[in-house]
Amino acid sequence: MEACASTSRVLLPFPPRAARPAAAACSRRRRAGAGRRRGVRLAPARASLDSAAVLLDAAVGAGAGTGTGYSQASYYTSLGLFVLSVPGLWSLIKRSVKSKIVQKTFVREEGQPTAPSLVAGEILSFFTRNSFAVSDRGEVITFEGSMTPSSAQAALLTFCTVISLGSVGLVLSIAVPEGGNNWFWLMTLSPLAGVYYWTKASRKEEIKVKMVLSDDGNNVSEILVRGDDVQVEQMRRELKMSEKGMIYVKGIFET
């Protein structure tokens, strides 16, 4: 740097061309020095990038070694619980075509007529509207009728089966990845649940009713009903009765 400075200050009796090589040499040295300085500055940045790349490769290698990013114990625990709950789907389908027999004791709500003839007429009218006929008269009156399949029930059952089989397909696609997305074809079996219900839901039903009179015989104190829970509940709502010993609270959609 001193030689270059002295060359620029001394006046020589030569043409200006003689000074150009020295100036060019100084310019080249300056550029070389700047390049070396830039190289010194860039070296730490390259080292940082190289270190980050090494760490990334190590992380990828570790992930590849384990194969999964979740706990195997948690996965198989969840899978076991799911497999145990799958039989509930078949139980739901089977119960949909069977009657649930209940026996309940009802009392008339306040303000409703309790005369035996009026109560008997209301009960007979209810079962007649629902295609039931009296098969036995006596202290206990037996009503017999046919239950027909409900399209709404069949649609609901099919929908529940779609959701359940879709969950099964999802679990199997994780547990047995060789099958890929083919496991989701299980969902196409869901209409079979609706078909099963539609062909099996038709059945004969018997509902037995007994009226218990008060001591003077002028009023009905209790009504004992035994039969399918759906029909019994519908009878309670339409004839405005309450289960004995219980307080009935109307729903927000009931008038």
Coordinates of N, CA and C in Angstrom, one line a residue:
M1 N 0.8 -1.2 0.0 CA 0.0 0.0 0.0 C 0.9 1.2 0.0
E2 N 2.0 1.2 0.7 CA 2.9 2.4 0.7 C 3.6 2.6 -0.6
A3 N 4.0 1.5 -1.3 CA 4.6 1.6 -2.6 C 3.6 2.3 -3.6
C4 N 2.4 1.9 -3.5 CA 1.4 2.4 -4.4 C 1.2 3.9 -4.1
A5 N 1.2 4.3 -2.8 CA 1.0 5.7 -2.5 C 2.1 6.5 -3.0
S6 N 3.4 6.0 -2.8 CA 4.6 6.8 -3.2 C 4.6 6.9 -4.8
T7 N 4.2 5.9 -5.5 CA 4.2 6.0 -6.9 C 3.2 7.0 -7.4
S8 N 2.1 7.2 -6.7 CA 1.1 8.2 -7.2 C 1.5 9.6 -6.9
R9 N 2.5 9.8 -5.9 CA 2.9 11.2 -5.6 C 4.1 11.7 -6.3
V10 N 5.1 10.8 -6.7 CA 6.3 11.2 -7.4 C 6.1 11.5 -8.9
L11 N 6.6 12.6 -9.4 CA 6.5 13.0 -10.8 C 7.7 12.5 -11.5
L12 N 7.5 11.6 -12.4 CA 8.6 11.1 -13.2 C 8.6 11.7 -14.6
P13 N 9.8 11.8 -15.2 CA 9.9 12.4 -16.6 C 9.6 11.4 -17.6
F14 N 8.6 10.5 -17.4 CA 8.2 9.5 -18.4 C 6.8 9.8 -18.9
P15 N 6.4 9.3 -19.9 CA 5.0 9.5 -20.4 C 4.1 8.9 -19.4
P16 N 2.8 9.3 -19.4 CA 1.8 8.7 -18.5 C 1.7 7.2 -18.6
R17 N 2.0 6.7 -19.8 CA 1.8 5.2 -20.0 C 2.7 4.4 -19.1
A18 N 3.8 4.9 -18.7 CA 4.7 4.1 -17.8 C 4.1 3.9 -16.4
A19 N 3.2 4.8 -16.0 CA 2.6 4.7 -14.7 C 1.4 3.8 -14.7
R20 N 0.9 3.5 -15.9 CA -0.3 2.7 -15.9 C -0.1 1.2 -15.4
P21 N 1.0 0.6 -15.7 CA 1.2 -0.8 -15.2 C 1.2 -0.8 -13.7
A22 N 1.8 0.2 -13.1 CA 1.9 0.2 -11.6 C 0.5 0.4 -11.1
A23 N -0.3 1.4 -11.7 CA -1.6 1.6 -11.2 C -2.5 0.4 -11.4
A24 N -2.3 -0.3 -12.5 CA -3.1 -1.5 -12.7 C -2.8 -2.6 -11.7
A25 N -1.5 -2.7 -11.4 CA -1.1 -3.7 -10.4 C -1.7 -3.4 -9.1
C26 N -1.7 -2.1 -8.7 CA -2.3 -1.7 -7.4 C -3.8 -2.0 -7.4
S27 N -4.4 -1.7 -8.6 CA -5.9 -2.0 -8.7 C -6.1 -3.5 -8.5
R28 N -5.3 -4.3 -9.1 CA -5.5 -5.7 -9.0 C -5.3 -6.2 -7.6
R29 N -4.3 -5.6 -6.9 CA -4.0 -6.0 -5.5 C -5.2 -5.6 -4.6
R30 N -5.8 -4.4 -4.9 CA -6.9 -3.9 -4.1 C -8.1 -4.9 -4.3
R31 N -8.4 -5.3 -5.5 CA -9.5 -6.2 -5.8 C -9.3 -7.5 -5.1
A32 N -8.0 -8.0 -5.2 CA -7.7 -9.3 -4.6 C -7.9 -9.2 -3.1
G33 N -7.4 -8.1 -2.5 CA -7.6 -7.9 -1.0 C -9.0 -7.8 -0.6
A34 N -9.9 -7.1 -1.5 CA -11.3 -7.0 -1.2 C -11.9 -8.4 -1.3
G35 N -11.5 -9.2 -2.3 CA -12.1 -10.5 -2.5 C -11.7 -11.4 -1.3
R36 N -10.5 -11.2 -0.8 CA -10.1 -12.0 0.4 C -10.9 -11.6 1.6
R37 N -11.2 -10.3 1.8 CA -12.0 -9.8 2.9 C -13.4 -10.3 2.8
R38 N -14.0 -10.3 1.5 CA -15.3 -10.8 1.4 C -15.4 -12.3 1.6
G39 N -14.3 -13.1 1.3 CA -14.3 -14.5 1.5 C -14.3 -14.8 3.0
V40 N -13.6 -13.9 3.8 CA -13.5 -14.0 5.2 C -14.9 -13.8 5.8
R41 N -15.6 -12.8 5.2 CA -17.0 -12.6 5.8 C -17.9 -13.7 5.4
L42 N -17.8 -14.3 4.2 CA -18.8 -15.3 3.8 C -18.5 -16.6 4.4
A43 N -17.3 -16.9 4.8 CA -17.0 -18.2 5.3 C -17.9 -18.6 6.5
P44 N -18.1 -17.8 7.5 CA -19.0 -18.2 8.6 C -20.4 -18.5 8.2
A45 N -20.9 -17.7 7.2 CA -22.3 -18.0 6.7 C -22.4 -19.4 6.1
R46 N -21.3 -19.7 5.2 CA -21.3 -21.1 4.6 C -21.2 -22.2 5.7
A47 N -20.4 -21.9 6.7 CA -20.3 -22.9 7.8 C -21.6 -23.1 8.5
S48 N -22.4 -22.0 8.7 CA -23.7 -22.1 9.4 C -24.7 -23.0 8.5
L49 N -24.7 -22.7 7.2 CA -25.6 -23.4 6.3 C -25.2 -24.9 6.3
D50 N -23.9 -25.2 6.3 CA -23.5 -26.6 6.3 C -23.9 -27.3 7.6
S51 N -23.8 -26.6 8.7 CA -24.2 -27.2 10.0 C -25.7 -27.5 10.0
A52 N -26.5 -26.5 9.5 CA -27.9 -26.7 9.5 C -28.3 -27.9 8.6
A53 N -27.6 -28.0 7.5 CA -27.9 -29.2 6.6 C -27.5 -30.5 7.3
V54 N -26.4 -30.5 8.0 CA -26.1 -31.8 8.7 C -27.1 -32.1 9.8
L55 N -27.6 -31.1 10.5 CA -28.6 -31.3 11.6 C -29.9 -31.8 10.9
L56 N -30.3 -31.2 9.8 CA -31.5 -31.7 9.1 C -31.4 -33.1 8.6
D57 N -30.3 -33.5 8.1 CA -30.1 -34.9 7.7 C -30.2 -35.8 8.9
A58 N -29.6 -35.4 10.0 CA -29.7 -36.2 11.2 C -31.1 -36.4 11.7
A59 N -31.9 -35.3 11.6 CA -33.3 -35.4 12.1 C -34.1 -36.3 11.1
V60 N -33.9 -36.2 9.8 CA -34.6 -37.0 8.9 C -34.2 -38.5 9.1
G61 N -32.9 -38.7 9.3 CA -32.5 -40.1 9.6 C -33.1 -40.7 10.8
A62 N -33.2 -39.9 11.9 CA -33.8 -40.4 13.1 C -35.3 -40.7 12.9
G63 N -36.0 -39.8 12.1 CA -37.4 -40.1 11.8 C -37.6 -41.4 11.0
A64 N -36.7 -41.6 10.0 CA -36.8 -42.8 9.2 C -36.5 -44.0 10.0
G65 N -35.6 -43.8 11.1 CA -35.3 -45.0 11.9 C -36.5 -45.5 12.7
T66 N -37.2 -44.5 13.3 CA -38.3 -44.8 14.1 C -39.6 -45.2 13.3
G67 N -39.7 -44.7 12.1 CA -40.8 -45.1 11.2 C -42.1 -44.3 11.5
T68 N -42.4 -43.9 12.7 CA -43.7 -43.1 13.0 C -43.3 -42.0 13.9
G69 N -44.2 -41.0 13.9 CA -44.0 -39.8 14.8 C -44.9 -39.8 16.0
Y70 N -45.5 -41.0 16.4 CA -46.4 -41.1 17.5 C -46.0 -42.3 18.4
S71 N -46.6 -42.3 19.5 CA -46.3 -43.4 20.5 C -47.0 -44.7 20.0
Q72 N -46.3 -45.8 19.8 CA -46.8 -47.0 19.4 C -47.8 -47.6 20.5
A73 N -47.5 -47.3 21.8 CA -48.3 -47.8 22.8 C -49.7 -47.1 22.8
S74 N -49.7 -45.8 22.6 CA -51.0 -45.1 22.5 C -51.8 -45.5 21.3
Y75 N -51.1 -45.8 20.2 CA -51.8 -46.2 18.9 C -52.5 -47.5 19.1
Y76 N -51.8 -48.5 19.6 CA -52.4 -49.8 19.8 C -53.4 -49.9 20.9
T77 N -53.3 -49.0 21.9 CA -54.3 -48.9 22.9 C -55.6 -48.4 22.3
S78 N -55.5 -47.3 21.5 CA -56.7 -46.7 20.8 C -57.3 -47.8 19.9
L79 N -56.4 -48.5 19.2 CA -56.9 -49.5 18.2 C -57.7 -50.6 18.9
G80 N -57.1 -51.0 20.1 CA -57.8 -52.1 20.8 C -59.2 -51.7 21.3
L81 N -59.3 -50.4 21.8 CA -60.6 -49.9 22.3 C -61.6 -49.8 21.1
F82 N -61.0 -49.4 19.9 CA -61.9 -49.2 18.8 C -62.5 -50.6 18.3
V83 N -61.6 -51.6 18.3 CA -62.0 -52.9 17.9 C -63.0 -53.5 18.9
L84 N -62.9 -53.2 20.1 CA -63.9 -53.7 21.1 C -65.2 -53.0 20.9
S85 N -65.2 -51.8 20.4 CA -66.5 -51.1 20.3 C -67.2 -51.4 19.0
V86 N -66.5 -52.0 18.0 CA -67.1 -52.3 16.7 C -68.3 -53.3 16.9
P87 N -68.3 -54.3 17.7 CA -69.5 -55.1 17.9 C -70.7 -54.4 18.2
G88 N -70.6 -53.2 18.8 CA -71.8 -52.4 19.1 C -72.6 -52.1 17.9
L89 N -72.0 -52.0 16.8 CA -72.7 -51.7 15.5 C -73.6 -52.8 15.2
W90 N -73.1 -54.1 15.3 CA -74.0 -55.2 15.0 C -75.1 -55.3 16.0
S91 N -74.8 -55.0 17.2 CA -75.8 -55.1 18.3 C -76.9 -54.0 18.0
L92 N -76.5 -52.9 17.5 CA -77.5 -51.8 17.2 C -78.4 -52.3 16.0
I93 N -77.8 -52.9 15.0 CA -78.6 -53.4 13.9 C -79.6 -54.5 14.3
K94 N -79.2 -55.4 15.2 CA -80.0 -56.5 15.7 C -81.2 -56.0 16.5
R95 N -80.9 -55.0 17.4 CA -81.9 -54.5 18.3 C -83.0 -53.7 17.5
S96 N -82.6 -53.2 16.3 CA -83.6 -52.3 15.6 C -84.8 -53.1 15.1
V97 N -84.7 -54.4 15.0 CA -85.8 -55.2 14.5 C -86.5 -56.0 15.7
K98 N -86.1 -55.7 16.9 CA -86.7 -56.4 18.0 C -87.5 -55.4 18.9
S99 N -88.5 -55.9 19.6 CA -89.2 -55.1 20.5 C -88.6 -55.0 21.9
K100 N -88.7 -53.8 22.5 CA -88.2 -53.7 23.8 C -89.4 -53.6 24.7
I101 N -89.7 -54.7 25.4 CA -90.9 -54.8 26.2 C -90.7 -54.1 27.6
V102 N -91.6 -53.2 27.9 CA -91.6 -52.5 29.2 C -92.9 -52.6 29.9
Q103 N -93.0 -52.4 31.2 CA -94.2 -52.4 31.9 C -94.2 -51.1 32.8
K104 N -95.2 -50.3 32.6 CA -95.2 -49.0 33.3 C -96.6 -48.8 33.9
T105 N -96.7 -48.0 35.0 CA -97.9 -47.6 35.6 C -98.1 -46.1 35.4
F106 N -99.3 -45.8 34.9 CA -99.6 -44.4 34.6 C -100.8 -43.9 35.4
V107 N -100.8 -42.6 35.6 CA -101.9 -41.9 36.2 C -102.3 -40.7 35.3
R108 N -103.6 -40.3 35.3 CA -104.0 -39.2 34.5 C -103.5 -37.9 35.0
E109 N -103.2 -37.0 34.1 CA -102.7 -35.7 34.5 C -103.9 -34.9 35.1
E110 N -103.6 -33.9 35.9 CA -104.6 -33.1 36.5 C -105.5 -32.4 35.5
G111 N -106.7 -32.5 35.7 CA -107.7 -31.9 34.7 C -108.2 -32.8 33.7
Q112 N -107.6 -34.0 33.6 CA -108.1 -35.0 32.6 C -109.2 -35.9 33.1
P113 N -110.2 -36.3 32.3 CA -111.2 -37.1 32.8 C -110.7 -38.5 33.3
T114 N -111.3 -38.9 34.4 CA -110.9 -40.2 35.0 C -112.0 -41.2 35.1
A115 N -113.2 -40.9 34.5 CA -114.3 -41.8 34.5 C -113.9 -43.1 33.7
P116 N -114.2 -44.3 34.2 CA -113.8 -45.5 33.6 C -114.2 -45.6 32.1
S117 N -115.4 -45.2 31.8 CA -115.9 -45.3 30.4 C -115.1 -44.4 29.5
L118 N -114.9 -43.2 30.0 CA -114.1 -42.2 29.1 C -112.7 -42.6 28.9
V119 N -112.1 -43.1 30.0 CA -110.7 -43.6 29.8 C -110.6 -44.8 28.9
A120 N -111.5 -45.7 29.1 CA -111.5 -46.9 28.2 C -111.7 -46.5 26.8
G121 N -112.6 -45.6 26.5 CA -112.9 -45.1 25.1 C -111.7 -44.4 24.5
E122 N -110.9 -43.7 25.3 CA -109.7 -43.0 24.8 C -108.6 -44.1 24.4
I123 N -108.5 -45.0 25.3 CA -107.5 -46.1 25.0 C -107.9 -46.9 23.8
L124 N -109.1 -47.3 23.7 CA -109.6 -48.0 22.5 C -109.4 -47.2 21.2
S125 N -109.7 -45.9 21.3 CA -109.5 -45.1 20.1 C -108.1 -44.9 19.7
F126 N -107.2 -44.8 20.7 CA -105.8 -44.7 20.4 C -105.3 -45.9 19.6
F127 N -105.5 -47.1 20.1 CA -105.0 -48.3 19.5 C -105.7 -48.6 18.2
T128 N -106.9 -48.2 18.0 CA -107.6 -48.4 16.7 C -106.9 -47.5 15.6
R129 N -106.6 -46.3 16.0 CA -105.9 -45.4 15.0 C -104.6 -46.0 14.6
N130 N -103.9 -46.7 15.5 CA -102.6 -47.3 15.2 C -102.7 -48.7 14.7
S131 N -103.8 -49.1 14.2 CA -104.0 -50.4 13.5 C -103.9 -51.6 14.5
F132 N -104.3 -51.4 15.7 CA -104.4 -52.5 16.7 C -105.9 -52.9 16.9
A133 N -106.1 -54.1 17.2 CA -107.4 -54.6 17.4 C -107.4 -55.4 18.8
V134 N -108.6 -55.4 19.4 CA -108.7 -56.1 20.7 C -108.8 -57.6 20.4
S135 N -107.8 -58.3 21.0 CA -107.8 -59.8 20.9 C -108.3 -60.5 22.1
D136 N -108.4 -59.8 23.2 CA -108.8 -60.5 24.4 C -109.4 -59.4 25.4
R137 N -110.6 -59.7 25.9 CA -111.3 -58.8 26.8 C -111.4 -59.5 28.1
G138 N -111.3 -58.6 29.2 CA -111.4 -59.1 30.5 C -110.9 -58.1 31.5
E139 N -110.4 -58.5 32.6 CA -109.8 -57.5 33.5 C -108.6 -56.9 32.9
V140 N -107.8 -57.7 32.1 CA -106.7 -57.1 31.3 C -107.1 -57.2 29.8
I141 N -107.1 -56.1 29.1 CA -107.4 -56.0 27.7 C -106.2 -56.1 26.9
T142 N -106.2 -57.0 25.9 CA -105.0 -57.3 25.1 C -105.3 -56.7 23.7
F143 N -104.4 -55.9 23.2 CA -104.5 -55.3 21.9 C -103.4 -55.9 21.0
E144 N -103.7 -56.3 19.8 CA -102.8 -57.0 18.9 C -102.7 -56.2 17.6
G145 N -101.5 -56.0 17.1 CA -101.3 -55.3 15.9 C -100.0 -55.6 15.2
S146 N -99.8 -55.1 14.0 CA -98.6 -55.3 13.2 C -97.7 -54.1 13.2
M147 N -96.5 -54.3 13.5 CA -95.5 -53.2 13.3 C -94.9 -53.2 11.9
T148 N -94.9 -52.1 11.3 CA -94.3 -52.0 9.9 C -93.0 -51.2 10.0
P149 N -92.1 -51.5 9.0 CA -90.8 -50.8 9.0 C -91.0 -49.3 8.8
S150 N -90.1 -48.5 9.3 CA -90.1 -47.0 9.1 C -88.9 -46.7 8.2
S151 N -89.3 -45.9 7.2 CA -88.2 -45.5 6.3 C -87.2 -44.5 7.0
A152 N -87.7 -43.7 7.9 CA -86.7 -42.9 8.6 C -85.8 -43.7 9.5
Q153 N -86.3 -44.7 10.1 CA -85.4 -45.6 10.9 C -84.4 -46.3 10.0
A154 N -84.8 -46.8 8.8 CA -83.9 -47.4 7.9 C -82.8 -46.5 7.5
A155 N -83.2 -45.2 7.2 CA -82.2 -44.2 6.7 C -81.2 -43.9 7.8
L156 N -81.7 -43.8 9.1 CA -80.8 -43.5 10.2 C -79.9 -44.6 10.4
L157 N -80.4 -45.9 10.4 CA -79.5 -47.0 10.6 C -78.4 -47.1 9.5
T158 N -78.8 -46.8 8.3 CA -77.8 -46.8 7.2 C -76.7 -45.8 7.4
F159 N -77.1 -44.6 7.8 CA -76.2 -43.5 8.1 C -75.2 -43.9 9.2
C160 N -75.7 -44.4 10.3 CA -74.8 -44.8 11.4 C -73.8 -45.9 10.9
T161 N -74.3 -46.8 10.0 CA -73.4 -47.8 9.5 C -72.3 -47.3 8.6
V162 N -72.7 -46.3 7.8 CA -71.7 -45.6 7.0 C -70.6 -45.0 7.8
I163 N -70.9 -44.3 8.9 CA -70.0 -43.6 9.8 C -69.1 -44.7 10.4
S164 N -69.7 -45.8 10.9 CA -68.9 -46.8 11.6 C -68.0 -47.5 10.7
L165 N -68.4 -47.9 9.5 CA -67.5 -48.6 8.6 C -66.4 -47.6 8.0
G166 N -66.7 -46.3 7.9 CA -65.7 -45.4 7.5 C -64.6 -45.3 8.6
S167 N -65.0 -45.4 9.8 CA -64.0 -45.4 10.9 C -63.2 -46.6 10.9
V168 N -63.8 -47.8 10.6 CA -63.1 -49.0 10.5 C -62.1 -49.0 9.4
G169 N -62.5 -48.4 8.2 CA -61.6 -48.3 7.1 C -60.4 -47.4 7.4
L170 N -60.6 -46.3 8.2 CA -59.5 -45.4 8.5 C -58.5 -46.1 9.4
V171 N -59.0 -46.9 10.4 CA -58.1 -47.6 11.3 C -57.3 -48.7 10.6
L172 N -58.0 -49.4 9.7 CA -57.3 -50.4 8.9 C -56.3 -49.9 8.0
S173 N -56.6 -48.7 7.4 CA -55.6 -48.1 6.5 C -54.3 -47.7 7.2
I174 N -54.4 -47.4 8.5 CA -53.2 -47.1 9.3 C -52.6 -48.4 9.8
A175 N -53.4 -49.3 10.3 CA -52.8 -50.6 10.8 C -52.3 -51.5 9.7
V176 N -52.9 -51.5 8.6 CA -52.5 -52.4 7.5 C -52.3 -51.5 6.2
P177 N -51.2 -50.7 6.2 CA -51.1 -49.8 5.1 C -51.0 -50.4 3.7
E178 N -50.7 -51.7 3.6 CA -50.7 -52.4 2.3 C -52.0 -52.3 1.6
G179 N -53.1 -52.2 2.3 CA -54.4 -52.1 1.6 C -54.7 -50.7 1.1
G180 N -54.0 -49.7 1.6 CA -54.2 -48.4 1.1 C -55.6 -47.9 1.4
N181 N -56.1 -47.1 0.4 CA -57.5 -46.6 0.5 C -58.6 -47.6 0.2
N182 N -58.2 -48.8 -0.2 CA -59.2 -49.8 -0.5 C -60.0 -50.2 0.7
W183 N -59.5 -50.0 1.9 CA -60.3 -50.3 3.1 C -61.6 -49.5 3.1
F184 N -61.6 -48.3 2.5 CA -62.8 -47.5 2.6 C -63.9 -48.0 1.8
W185 N -63.7 -49.0 0.9 CA -64.7 -49.7 0.2 C -65.7 -50.4 1.1
L186 N -65.3 -50.6 2.4 CA -66.2 -51.2 3.3 C -67.5 -50.4 3.5
M187 N -67.4 -49.1 3.3 CA -68.6 -48.3 3.4 C -69.7 -48.6 2.5
T188 N -69.3 -49.3 1.4 CA -70.4 -49.6 0.4 C -71.3 -50.7 0.9
L189 N -70.9 -51.4 2.0 CA -71.8 -52.4 2.6 C -72.9 -51.8 3.5
S190 N -72.8 -50.5 3.8 CA -73.8 -49.9 4.7 C -75.2 -50.1 4.3
P191 N -75.6 -50.0 3.0 CA -77.0 -50.2 2.7 C -77.6 -51.6 3.1
L192 N -76.7 -52.6 3.4 CA -77.2 -53.9 3.8 C -77.8 -53.7 5.2
A193 N -77.4 -52.8 6.0 CA -78.1 -52.6 7.3 C -79.5 -52.2 7.2
G194 N -79.7 -51.2 6.2 CA -81.1 -50.8 5.9 C -82.0 -51.9 5.4
V195 N -81.4 -52.7 4.5 CA -82.1 -53.8 3.9 C -82.5 -54.8 5.0
Y196 N -81.5 -55.1 5.9 CA -81.8 -56.1 7.0 C -82.9 -55.6 7.9
Y197 N -82.9 -54.3 8.2 CA -84.0 -53.7 9.0 C -85.3 -53.8 8.3
W198 N -85.3 -53.5 7.0 CA -86.6 -53.4 6.3 C -87.2 -54.8 6.1
T199 N -86.4 -55.8 6.0 CA -87.0 -57.2 5.8 C -87.3 -57.8 7.2
K200 N -86.8 -57.4 8.3 CA -87.0 -58.0 9.6 C -87.9 -57.3 10.5
A201 N -88.1 -56.0 10.2 CA -88.8 -55.1 11.2 C -90.3 -55.5 11.3
S202 N -90.9 -56.1 10.3 CA -92.3 -56.4 10.4 C -92.6 -57.5 11.4
R203 N -93.4 -57.2 12.3 CA -93.7 -58.2 13.4 C -95.0 -58.0 14.1
K204 N -95.5 -58.9 14.8 CA -96.7 -58.8 15.6 C -96.4 -58.3 17.0
E205 N -97.2 -57.4 17.4 CA -97.1 -56.8 18.7 C -98.3 -57.0 19.6
E206 N -98.1 -57.3 20.9 CA -99.2 -57.3 21.8 C -99.0 -56.3 22.9
I207 N -100.0 -55.6 23.2 CA -100.0 -54.6 24.3 C -101.1 -54.9 25.3
K208 N -100.8 -55.0 26.5 CA -101.8 -55.4 27.5 C -102.1 -54.1 28.4
V209 N -103.3 -53.9 28.6 CA -103.7 -52.7 29.4 C -104.7 -53.1 30.5
K210 N -104.4 -52.6 31.7 CA -105.3 -52.9 32.9 C -105.6 -51.6 33.6
M211 N -106.9 -51.3 33.8 CA -107.3 -50.1 34.6 C -107.6 -50.5 36.0
V212 N -107.0 -49.7 36.9 CA -107.2 -50.0 38.4 C -108.2 -48.8 38.8
L213 N -109.3 -49.2 39.4 CA -110.3 -48.2 39.8 C -110.1 -47.8 41.3
S214 N -110.6 -46.7 41.6 CA -110.6 -46.2 43.0 C -111.5 -47.0 43.8
D215 N -111.5 -46.8 45.1 CA -112.4 -47.6 46.1 C -113.8 -47.4 45.8
D216 N -114.3 -46.3 45.3 CA -115.7 -46.1 45.0 C -116.1 -46.6 43.6
G217 N -115.1 -46.9 42.8 CA -115.3 -47.4 41.5 C -115.8 -46.4 40.4
N218 N -115.7 -45.1 40.8 CA -116.1 -44.1 39.9 C -115.0 -43.4 39.1
N219 N -113.8 -43.7 39.5 CA -112.6 -43.1 38.8 C -111.5 -44.1 38.6
V220 N -110.7 -43.8 37.6 CA -109.6 -44.7 37.3 C -108.4 -44.1 38.1
S221 N -107.8 -44.9 38.9 CA -106.7 -44.4 39.7 C -105.3 -44.7 39.1
E222 N -105.2 -45.8 38.4 CA -104.0 -46.2 37.8 C -104.3 -46.9 36.5
I223 N -103.3 -46.9 35.5 CA -103.4 -47.6 34.3 C -102.1 -48.4 34.1
L224 N -102.2 -49.7 34.1 CA -101.0 -50.5 33.9 C -100.9 -50.9 32.4
V225 N -99.7 -50.7 31.8 CA -99.5 -51.0 30.4 C -98.3 -51.8 30.3
R226 N -98.3 -52.9 29.5 CA -97.2 -53.7 29.2 C -97.1 -53.9 27.7
G227 N -95.9 -53.6 27.1 CA -95.8 -53.8 25.6 C -94.5 -53.1 25.1
D228 N -94.5 -52.9 23.8 CA -93.4 -52.2 23.1 C -93.2 -50.8 23.6
D229 N -92.0 -50.5 24.0 CA -91.7 -49.2 24.6 C -92.1 -48.0 23.7
V230 N -92.0 -48.1 22.4 CA -92.3 -47.0 21.5 C -93.8 -46.8 21.5
Q231 N -94.6 -47.8 21.5 CA -96.1 -47.7 21.5 C -96.5 -47.2 22.9
V232 N -95.9 -47.7 23.9 CA -96.3 -47.3 25.3 C -96.0 -45.8 25.5
E233 N -94.9 -45.3 25.0 CA -94.5 -43.9 25.2 C -95.4 -43.0 24.3
Q234 N -95.8 -43.5 23.1 CA -96.7 -42.8 22.3 C -98.1 -42.7 22.9
M235 N -98.5 -43.7 23.6 CA -99.8 -43.7 24.3 C -99.8 -42.7 25.4
R236 N -98.7 -42.7 26.2 CA -98.6 -41.8 27.3 C -98.7 -40.3 26.8
R237 N -98.1 -40.0 25.7 CA -98.1 -38.6 25.2 C -99.5 -38.2 24.7
E238 N -100.1 -39.1 23.9 CA -101.4 -38.8 23.3 C -102.5 -38.7 24.3
L239 N -102.5 -39.6 25.3 CA -103.6 -39.6 26.3 C -103.3 -38.8 27.5
K240 N -102.1 -38.0 27.5 CA -101.7 -37.1 28.5 C -101.7 -37.8 29.9
M241 N -100.9 -38.7 30.0 CA -100.7 -39.5 31.3 C -99.3 -39.3 31.7
S242 N -99.1 -39.5 33.0 CA -97.7 -39.4 33.6 C -97.4 -40.7 34.3
E243 N -96.1 -41.1 34.3 CA -95.7 -42.3 35.0 C -95.8 -42.1 36.5
K244 N -96.4 -43.1 37.2 CA -96.6 -43.0 38.6 C -95.3 -42.8 39.4
G245 N -95.3 -41.9 40.3 CA -94.1 -41.6 41.1 C -93.1 -40.7 40.4
M246 N -93.4 -40.2 39.2 CA -92.4 -39.4 38.5 C -93.1 -38.1 38.0
I247 N -92.3 -37.1 38.0 CA -92.8 -35.8 37.5 C -92.3 -35.6 36.1
Y248 N -93.3 -35.5 35.1 CA -92.9 -35.3 33.7 C -92.7 -33.9 33.4
V249 N -91.5 -33.6 32.8 CA -91.2 -32.2 32.4 C -91.2 -32.2 30.8
K250 N -92.1 -31.3 30.3 CA -92.2 -31.2 28.9 C -91.0 -30.7 28.2
G251 N -90.7 -31.2 27.0 CA -89.6 -30.7 26.2 C -89.9 -29.4 25.6
I252 N -88.8 -28.7 25.1 CA -89.0 -27.4 24.6 C -89.8 -27.4 23.3
F253 N -89.9 -28.5 22.6 CA -90.7 -28.6 21.4 C -92.1 -29.1 21.6
E254 N -92.5 -29.4 22.8 CA -93.8 -29.9 23.1 C -94.7 -28.8 23.5
T255 N -96.0 -28.9 23.1 CA -97.0 -27.9 23.5 C -97.7 -28.3 24.7

